[in-house]
Amino acid sequence: MDRFEVTYRLSSHLSLEKVAEKICNDQTTGTFTKIPEVSKEAFINFCADIVSVEQQFDGHQYFGSVVISYPIDLSGYDLSAIFTIACGGVSSIKPINSLMIEDISFSPLFIEQFCGPKFGIEGTYSKLGINKGPVIGGILKPNIGITPQDSAKLVKQLLEADIDFIKDDEKLQSPPYSHVKNRIDAIMPVIDEWQQRSGKRVIYAFNICHSDIGEIERNHEYLIQNGGDAAVINVNQIGICGLDSINKFSDVILHAHTNGLAFHERSDWGISFRVWQKVWRLLGIDHLQINGIDGKYWQDNDSVIQAYNDMMLPLGKTKAALPVFCSGQWGGQVPETYQRTNKSIDLMYLGGGGIHGHPMGPQGGVKAIRQAWDSSLANQSLQDYAVTHEELAQALAYFSNSGK
């Protein structure tokens, strides 16, 4: 029988063996009292098993990890059902003081039920006409409050700076002043004209998100009709059902923004990135933002690299998704990024303020980031390389003294 395993990190005033037994009972065949109509066969076919318990006691409570195996017959190959069983009622069990879903392990047979990314790393390279990374990306800034025509002017500046990828901000969906269809109308001709003139294809990811899945599909169709290559997807807001639906009709690269994930990760209650990244990859995400080294958000560098390592682990035969380093990136973090990813260049390095806030403007910002990568690939320090590269020199002088 096919099964899936869930790793819980938790604490309780009860021993974790007792908590594990309660989880197995409550999340499968049991309730708060005996039910005589539940057959012995049901217990055998649908009960969960405790795989392992590791615990310590600090004088007040037990804490540690519990691994529980569930039969796939409880849920079928349905991620929403698995989350209901593995993560739903567990969070309300009274004796549990804290609970983090650390991992969910899926069998090869389970993974085969999902198509995964349609493009991933290799498909992105193919669209760009390159055979290796890093992909240098930019976010339009200001990210909100500007018209589609103003956005197109910023895009032109980034194109002329030799950027590879540009995206809408996650907050820019279809407000009254800048509907995504109007942005497509304004920006795609600029992208196409640049390709005709330079021979280089640049990908622009438009934020097609909406609370109405039908509107998302209509935005996607309009994007395809106008030659678009990629879409920004706010995965936490779209949810499991929404992302599964999008992947069934999508013919573009899906670039995931994970805003809201910190609600899970900044406390002792939630579902870890390790779990979510598996789900998003199974459901077709091609690019996945993981924040960046010395970024502006809450993660420390170790957690960023852990996120990178998690999403680099193979997921059956699905295509590898492109990791996206972002959040306060300007080039100064490139050497550590390069070293801590084992000198990988199969990634995207995405800048926003680090590009548009450069003293020499957006073109200087893009060039400085590219020069930072060139210096690392040449095994030179940023400071030495900056002697003959003005854009990098100004970035070092300006951003090294700027608080994030």
Coordinates of C-alpha atoms in Angstrom, one line a residue:
M1 CA 0.0 0.0 0.0
D2 CA 1.3 3.4 -0.9
R3 CA 1.9 5.8 2.0
F4 CA 3.2 9.3 2.8
E5 CA 5.1 10.3 5.9
V6 CA 4.8 13.5 7.8
T7 CA 7.4 14.9 10.2
Y8 CA 6.1 17.0 13.0
R9 CA 8.2 19.2 15.3
L10 CA 6.2 19.8 18.4
S11 CA 6.0 20.3 22.1
S12 CA 3.5 19.2 24.8
H13 CA 3.1 18.6 28.5
L14 CA 2.4 14.9 27.5
S15 CA 5.0 12.6 26.3
L16 CA 5.4 12.7 22.5
E17 CA 4.6 9.0 22.2
K18 CA 1.1 9.8 23.6
V19 CA 0.7 12.8 21.4
A20 CA 1.7 10.7 18.4
E21 CA -0.9 8.1 19.3
K22 CA -3.5 10.8 19.5
I23 CA -2.5 12.2 16.1
C24 CA -2.8 8.8 14.6
N25 CA -6.2 8.3 16.1
D26 CA -7.7 11.7 15.5
Q27 CA -6.5 12.1 11.9
T28 CA -7.7 8.7 10.7
T29 CA -10.4 6.5 12.1
G30 CA -10.9 7.9 15.6
T31 CA -12.8 10.5 17.5
F32 CA -13.1 11.4 21.2
T33 CA -14.9 8.2 22.0
K34 CA -15.2 4.6 20.7
I35 CA -17.4 4.1 17.7
P36 CA -18.6 0.4 17.6
E37 CA -19.5 0.6 13.9
V38 CA -15.9 1.2 12.9
S39 CA -14.8 -2.2 11.5
K40 CA -11.6 -4.0 12.2
E41 CA -10.9 -3.8 8.4
A42 CA -11.2 0.0 8.5
F43 CA -8.6 0.2 11.3
I44 CA -6.2 -2.0 9.3
N45 CA -6.6 -0.2 6.0
F46 CA -6.9 3.4 7.2
C47 CA -4.9 3.7 10.4
A48 CA -1.7 5.7 10.7
D49 CA 1.5 4.3 12.0
I50 CA 4.1 5.9 14.3
V51 CA 7.5 5.7 12.5
S52 CA 9.7 7.4 15.1
V53 CA 9.6 9.6 18.1
E54 CA 12.6 11.7 19.3
Q55 CA 12.0 13.8 22.4
Q56 CA 13.6 15.7 25.3
F57 CA 12.1 17.0 28.5
D58 CA 13.1 20.4 29.8
G59 CA 11.4 20.1 33.2
H60 CA 8.2 21.7 31.9
Q61 CA 7.3 20.1 28.7
Y62 CA 8.4 17.5 26.1
F63 CA 9.7 18.7 22.8
G64 CA 11.1 17.0 19.7
S65 CA 10.0 15.4 16.5
V66 CA 7.5 12.7 15.5
V67 CA 7.2 10.9 12.1
I68 CA 3.9 9.4 11.2
S69 CA 3.0 7.3 8.2
Y70 CA -0.4 7.6 6.6
P71 CA -2.0 5.3 4.0
I72 CA -2.7 7.0 0.7
D73 CA -6.1 5.4 0.7
L74 CA -7.1 8.1 3.3
S75 CA -6.6 10.8 0.7
G76 CA -6.0 9.5 -2.8
Y77 CA -3.5 11.5 -4.8
D78 CA -5.0 14.8 -3.7
L79 CA -2.8 17.3 -2.1
S80 CA -5.7 19.3 -0.5
A81 CA -6.9 16.1 1.2
I82 CA -3.4 15.3 2.4
F83 CA -3.1 18.7 3.9
T84 CA -6.4 18.3 5.6
I85 CA -5.4 15.0 7.1
A86 CA -1.7 15.7 7.9
C87 CA -1.9 19.4 8.9
G88 CA -5.6 20.3 9.6
G89 CA -7.0 18.9 12.8
V90 CA -3.6 18.3 14.2
S91 CA -3.2 22.0 14.8
S92 CA -6.2 22.0 17.1
I93 CA -5.2 19.0 19.3
K94 CA -5.4 20.4 22.8
P95 CA -2.3 19.0 24.5
I96 CA 0.0 20.3 21.7
N97 CA 1.7 23.6 22.7
S98 CA 3.6 24.2 19.4
L99 CA 3.6 22.4 16.1
M100 CA 5.6 22.8 12.9
I101 CA 5.1 20.5 9.9
E102 CA 8.7 20.0 9.1
D103 CA 8.5 17.6 6.1
I104 CA 6.1 15.5 4.0
S105 CA 7.7 12.6 2.2
F106 CA 5.9 11.4 -1.0
S107 CA 6.5 8.1 -2.7
P108 CA 7.7 7.9 -6.4
L109 CA 4.2 6.7 -7.3
F110 CA 2.6 9.8 -5.7
I111 CA 5.0 12.2 -7.4
E112 CA 4.2 10.6 -10.8
Q113 CA 0.6 11.8 -10.5
F114 CA 1.8 15.4 -11.0
C115 CA 3.5 16.9 -14.0
G116 CA 5.7 19.4 -12.1
P117 CA 7.3 22.4 -13.8
K118 CA 6.7 22.6 -17.6
F119 CA 9.8 24.7 -18.1
G120 CA 12.0 24.8 -15.0
I121 CA 15.7 25.7 -15.4
E122 CA 16.3 24.3 -18.8
G123 CA 13.1 25.6 -20.3
T124 CA 13.9 29.1 -19.0
Y125 CA 17.4 29.0 -20.5
S126 CA 15.8 27.8 -23.8
K127 CA 13.4 30.7 -23.8
L128 CA 16.2 33.1 -23.2
G129 CA 18.5 31.5 -25.8
I130 CA 21.3 30.8 -23.2
N131 CA 22.9 27.6 -22.0
K132 CA 23.8 28.6 -18.5
G133 CA 23.1 31.1 -15.8
P134 CA 23.1 33.1 -13.7
V135 CA 19.9 34.8 -15.0
I136 CA 20.0 38.4 -14.1
G137 CA 16.6 39.7 -13.2
G138 CA 14.9 43.0 -12.2
I139 CA 11.7 44.1 -10.6
L140 CA 10.1 47.4 -11.7
K141 CA 10.5 50.1 -9.1
P142 CA 8.4 52.0 -8.2
N143 CA 6.5 48.8 -7.9
I144 CA 3.0 50.5 -7.5
G145 CA 1.4 53.7 -8.5
I146 CA 2.8 54.1 -12.0
T147 CA 1.0 53.7 -15.3
P148 CA 1.6 51.0 -17.8
Q149 CA 3.2 53.6 -20.1
D150 CA 5.7 54.5 -17.3
S151 CA 6.3 50.9 -16.7
A152 CA 7.2 50.4 -20.3
K153 CA 9.7 53.3 -20.1
L154 CA 11.4 51.5 -17.2
V155 CA 11.5 48.3 -19.1
K156 CA 13.3 50.0 -22.0
Q157 CA 16.0 51.2 -19.6
L158 CA 16.5 47.7 -18.2
L159 CA 16.6 46.1 -21.7
E160 CA 19.3 48.6 -22.7
A161 CA 21.3 47.5 -19.6
D162 CA 21.5 43.9 -20.9
I163 CA 19.1 42.4 -18.4
D164 CA 17.7 38.8 -18.8
F165 CA 14.4 38.8 -17.0
I166 CA 12.0 41.4 -15.6
K167 CA 8.9 41.0 -13.5
D168 CA 5.9 42.8 -12.0
D169 CA 5.9 43.2 -8.3
E170 CA 3.8 40.8 -6.3
K171 CA 1.6 43.7 -5.1
L172 CA 0.8 44.9 -8.7
Q173 CA -2.0 42.7 -9.9
S174 CA -4.7 44.6 -11.7
P175 CA -5.4 47.9 -9.8
P176 CA -7.6 50.5 -11.6
Y177 CA -4.6 52.5 -12.7
S178 CA -2.7 49.5 -14.2
H179 CA -4.7 46.5 -15.3
V180 CA -2.4 43.6 -16.3
K181 CA -3.9 43.6 -19.8
N182 CA -2.9 47.3 -20.2
R183 CA 0.6 46.5 -19.0
I184 CA 0.8 43.7 -21.5
D185 CA -0.3 46.1 -24.2
A186 CA 2.4 48.6 -23.2
I187 CA 5.3 46.4 -22.4
M188 CA 5.2 43.5 -24.9
P189 CA 5.8 45.7 -27.9
V190 CA 8.9 47.1 -26.2
I191 CA 10.2 43.5 -25.5
D192 CA 9.5 42.5 -29.1
E193 CA 11.2 45.6 -30.5
W194 CA 14.3 45.0 -28.4
Q195 CA 14.5 41.4 -29.6
Q196 CA 14.2 42.5 -33.2
R197 CA 16.9 45.1 -32.8
S198 CA 19.4 43.3 -30.5
G199 CA 18.6 39.6 -31.2
K200 CA 18.2 39.0 -27.5
R201 CA 15.0 37.7 -26.0
V202 CA 14.2 39.0 -22.5
I203 CA 11.4 37.4 -20.5
Y204 CA 8.8 39.6 -18.7
A205 CA 6.7 38.0 -16.0
F206 CA 3.3 39.7 -15.7
N207 CA 1.3 39.4 -12.5
I208 CA -1.9 37.7 -13.7
C209 CA -3.3 36.9 -10.2
H210 CA -6.9 37.5 -9.1
S211 CA -9.3 36.0 -6.6
D212 CA -11.3 34.7 -9.6
I213 CA -9.7 31.7 -11.3
G214 CA -11.6 32.5 -14.4
E215 CA -10.1 36.0 -14.5
I216 CA -6.6 34.4 -14.1
E217 CA -7.3 32.2 -17.1
R218 CA -8.5 35.2 -19.2
N219 CA -5.4 37.1 -18.2
H220 CA -3.3 34.1 -19.2
E221 CA -5.0 33.8 -22.6
Y222 CA -4.4 37.5 -23.2
L223 CA -0.8 37.1 -22.3
I224 CA -0.4 34.2 -24.7
Q225 CA -2.2 36.1 -27.5
N226 CA 0.3 38.9 -27.2
G227 CA 3.4 36.7 -27.2
G228 CA 4.1 36.7 -23.4
D229 CA 6.5 34.1 -21.8
A230 CA 5.9 34.2 -18.1
A231 CA 3.5 35.0 -15.2
V232 CA 4.0 36.0 -11.6
I233 CA 1.9 33.8 -9.3
N234 CA 1.4 34.7 -5.6
V235 CA 1.3 31.0 -4.5
N236 CA 0.0 31.5 -0.9
Q237 CA -2.9 33.6 -2.0
I238 CA -3.8 31.4 -5.0
G239 CA -3.6 28.2 -2.9
I240 CA -3.3 24.5 -3.8
C241 CA -6.5 24.3 -5.9
G242 CA -5.8 27.6 -7.7
L243 CA -2.2 26.6 -8.6
D244 CA -3.3 23.1 -9.7
S245 CA -5.9 24.7 -12.0
I246 CA -3.4 27.2 -13.4
N247 CA -0.9 24.6 -14.3
K248 CA -3.5 22.6 -16.2
F249 CA -4.1 25.5 -18.7
S250 CA -0.8 27.4 -18.5
D251 CA 1.6 27.6 -21.4
V252 CA 3.9 30.2 -19.8
I253 CA 6.7 30.1 -17.2
L254 CA 5.2 30.3 -13.7
H255 CA 7.3 32.5 -11.4
A256 CA 6.3 32.0 -7.8
H257 CA 6.3 34.8 -5.2
T258 CA 5.9 33.4 -1.6
N259 CA 4.6 36.5 0.2
G260 CA 2.8 35.4 3.4
L261 CA 5.1 32.4 4.0
A262 CA 6.6 34.1 7.0
F263 CA 3.3 33.6 8.9
H264 CA 4.3 29.9 8.9
E265 CA 8.0 30.3 9.5
R266 CA 8.4 33.0 12.1
S267 CA 6.7 31.1 14.9
D268 CA 6.5 27.7 16.4
W269 CA 3.2 27.0 14.5
G270 CA 3.0 26.4 10.8
I271 CA 4.2 24.5 7.7
S272 CA 7.8 24.8 6.7
F273 CA 9.2 26.0 3.4
R274 CA 10.6 22.5 2.9
V275 CA 7.0 21.2 2.6
W276 CA 5.6 24.1 0.6
Q277 CA 8.4 24.0 -2.0
K278 CA 7.6 20.4 -2.8
V279 CA 3.9 21.2 -3.2
W280 CA 4.6 24.2 -5.4
R281 CA 7.0 22.3 -7.6
L282 CA 4.6 19.3 -7.9
L283 CA 1.9 21.8 -9.0
G284 CA 4.1 23.3 -11.7
I285 CA 6.0 26.3 -10.4
D286 CA 9.1 27.0 -12.6
H287 CA 10.8 29.7 -10.6
L288 CA 10.7 30.0 -6.9
Q289 CA 11.8 33.0 -4.8
I290 CA 13.8 32.1 -1.7
N291 CA 15.0 35.5 -0.6
G292 CA 18.7 36.3 -0.5
I293 CA 21.9 36.6 1.4
D294 CA 22.0 39.6 3.7
G295 CA 18.5 40.5 2.4
K296 CA 16.0 43.0 3.7
Y297 CA 13.6 40.5 5.2
W298 CA 13.8 38.4 8.4
Q299 CA 15.6 35.3 7.3
D300 CA 19.2 34.8 8.3
N301 CA 21.7 33.6 5.6
D302 CA 21.6 30.0 6.8
S303 CA 17.8 29.7 6.4
V304 CA 18.1 31.2 2.9
I305 CA 20.7 28.5 1.9
Q306 CA 18.6 25.8 3.6
A307 CA 15.7 26.9 1.3
Y308 CA 18.0 26.7 -1.7
N309 CA 19.3 23.2 -0.7
D310 CA 15.7 22.0 -0.1
M311 CA 14.5 23.0 -3.6
M312 CA 17.6 21.6 -5.2
L313 CA 16.7 18.1 -4.0
P314 CA 15.3 16.0 -6.8
L315 CA 11.5 15.5 -6.8
G316 CA 11.0 12.3 -8.7
K317 CA 11.5 12.9 -12.4
T318 CA 10.0 16.4 -12.4
K319 CA 12.1 19.2 -13.9
A320 CA 14.3 21.2 -11.7
A321 CA 12.8 24.6 -10.7
L322 CA 14.9 27.7 -10.9
P323 CA 15.9 29.2 -7.5
V324 CA 15.5 32.9 -7.3
F325 CA 17.7 34.9 -4.9
C326 CA 16.0 38.2 -4.2
S327 CA 15.2 40.7 -1.4
G328 CA 17.6 43.6 -1.0
Q329 CA 20.0 42.2 -3.6
W330 CA 22.4 44.6 -5.2
G331 CA 25.6 42.7 -6.1
G332 CA 27.5 42.9 -2.9
Q333 CA 26.0 39.6 -1.8
V334 CA 27.1 37.8 -5.0
P335 CA 30.4 36.3 -3.6
E336 CA 28.7 34.6 -0.6
T337 CA 25.8 33.5 -2.8
Y338 CA 28.2 31.9 -5.2
Q339 CA 30.3 30.2 -2.6
R340 CA 27.4 29.0 -0.4
T341 CA 25.6 27.4 -3.4
N342 CA 28.7 25.4 -4.2
K343 CA 29.5 27.8 -7.0
S344 CA 26.3 27.2 -8.8
I345 CA 25.2 29.5 -11.6
D346 CA 21.9 27.7 -12.2
L347 CA 19.9 30.4 -10.4
M348 CA 18.3 33.8 -10.9
Y349 CA 19.7 36.9 -9.1
L350 CA 16.9 39.4 -8.9
G351 CA 17.2 43.0 -7.9
G352 CA 14.7 45.8 -7.3
G353 CA 15.9 48.7 -5.3
G354 CA 19.4 47.4 -5.9
I355 CA 19.0 48.2 -9.6
H356 CA 16.7 51.2 -9.6
G357 CA 18.4 52.8 -6.6
H358 CA 21.9 52.7 -8.1
P359 CA 23.6 56.1 -8.4
M360 CA 23.9 55.7 -12.1
G361 CA 20.3 54.6 -12.5
P362 CA 18.8 51.3 -13.5
Q363 CA 21.4 50.6 -16.2
G364 CA 24.2 51.1 -13.7
G365 CA 22.4 48.8 -11.3
V366 CA 22.1 45.9 -13.8
K367 CA 25.7 46.4 -15.0
A368 CA 26.9 46.4 -11.4
I369 CA 25.2 43.1 -10.6
R370 CA 26.5 41.5 -13.8
Q371 CA 30.0 42.8 -12.9
A372 CA 29.7 41.3 -9.4
W373 CA 29.0 37.9 -11.0
D374 CA 31.8 38.3 -13.5
S375 CA 34.2 39.0 -10.6
S376 CA 33.2 35.9 -8.7
L377 CA 33.4 33.7 -11.8
A378 CA 36.9 35.1 -12.4
N379 CA 37.8 34.4 -8.8
Q380 CA 38.5 38.1 -8.1
S381 CA 37.3 40.2 -5.2
L382 CA 34.6 42.8 -5.7
Q383 CA 37.0 45.5 -4.7
D384 CA 39.7 44.5 -7.2
Y385 CA 37.2 44.1 -10.0
A386 CA 35.6 47.5 -9.2
V387 CA 38.9 49.3 -9.9
T388 CA 38.2 48.9 -13.6
H389 CA 34.4 48.8 -13.5
E390 CA 32.7 52.0 -12.5
E391 CA 29.2 50.7 -12.0
L392 CA 30.4 48.1 -9.5
A393 CA 32.6 50.7 -7.7
Q394 CA 29.6 53.0 -7.3
A395 CA 27.4 50.2 -6.0
L396 CA 30.0 49.2 -3.4
A397 CA 30.3 52.8 -2.3
Y398 CA 26.6 53.5 -2.1
F399 CA 24.9 50.3 -1.0
S400 CA 27.6 49.2 1.5
N401 CA 26.6 52.2 3.6
S402 CA 22.8 51.9 3.0
G403 CA 20.6 50.3 5.6
K404 CA 18.1 47.7 4.5

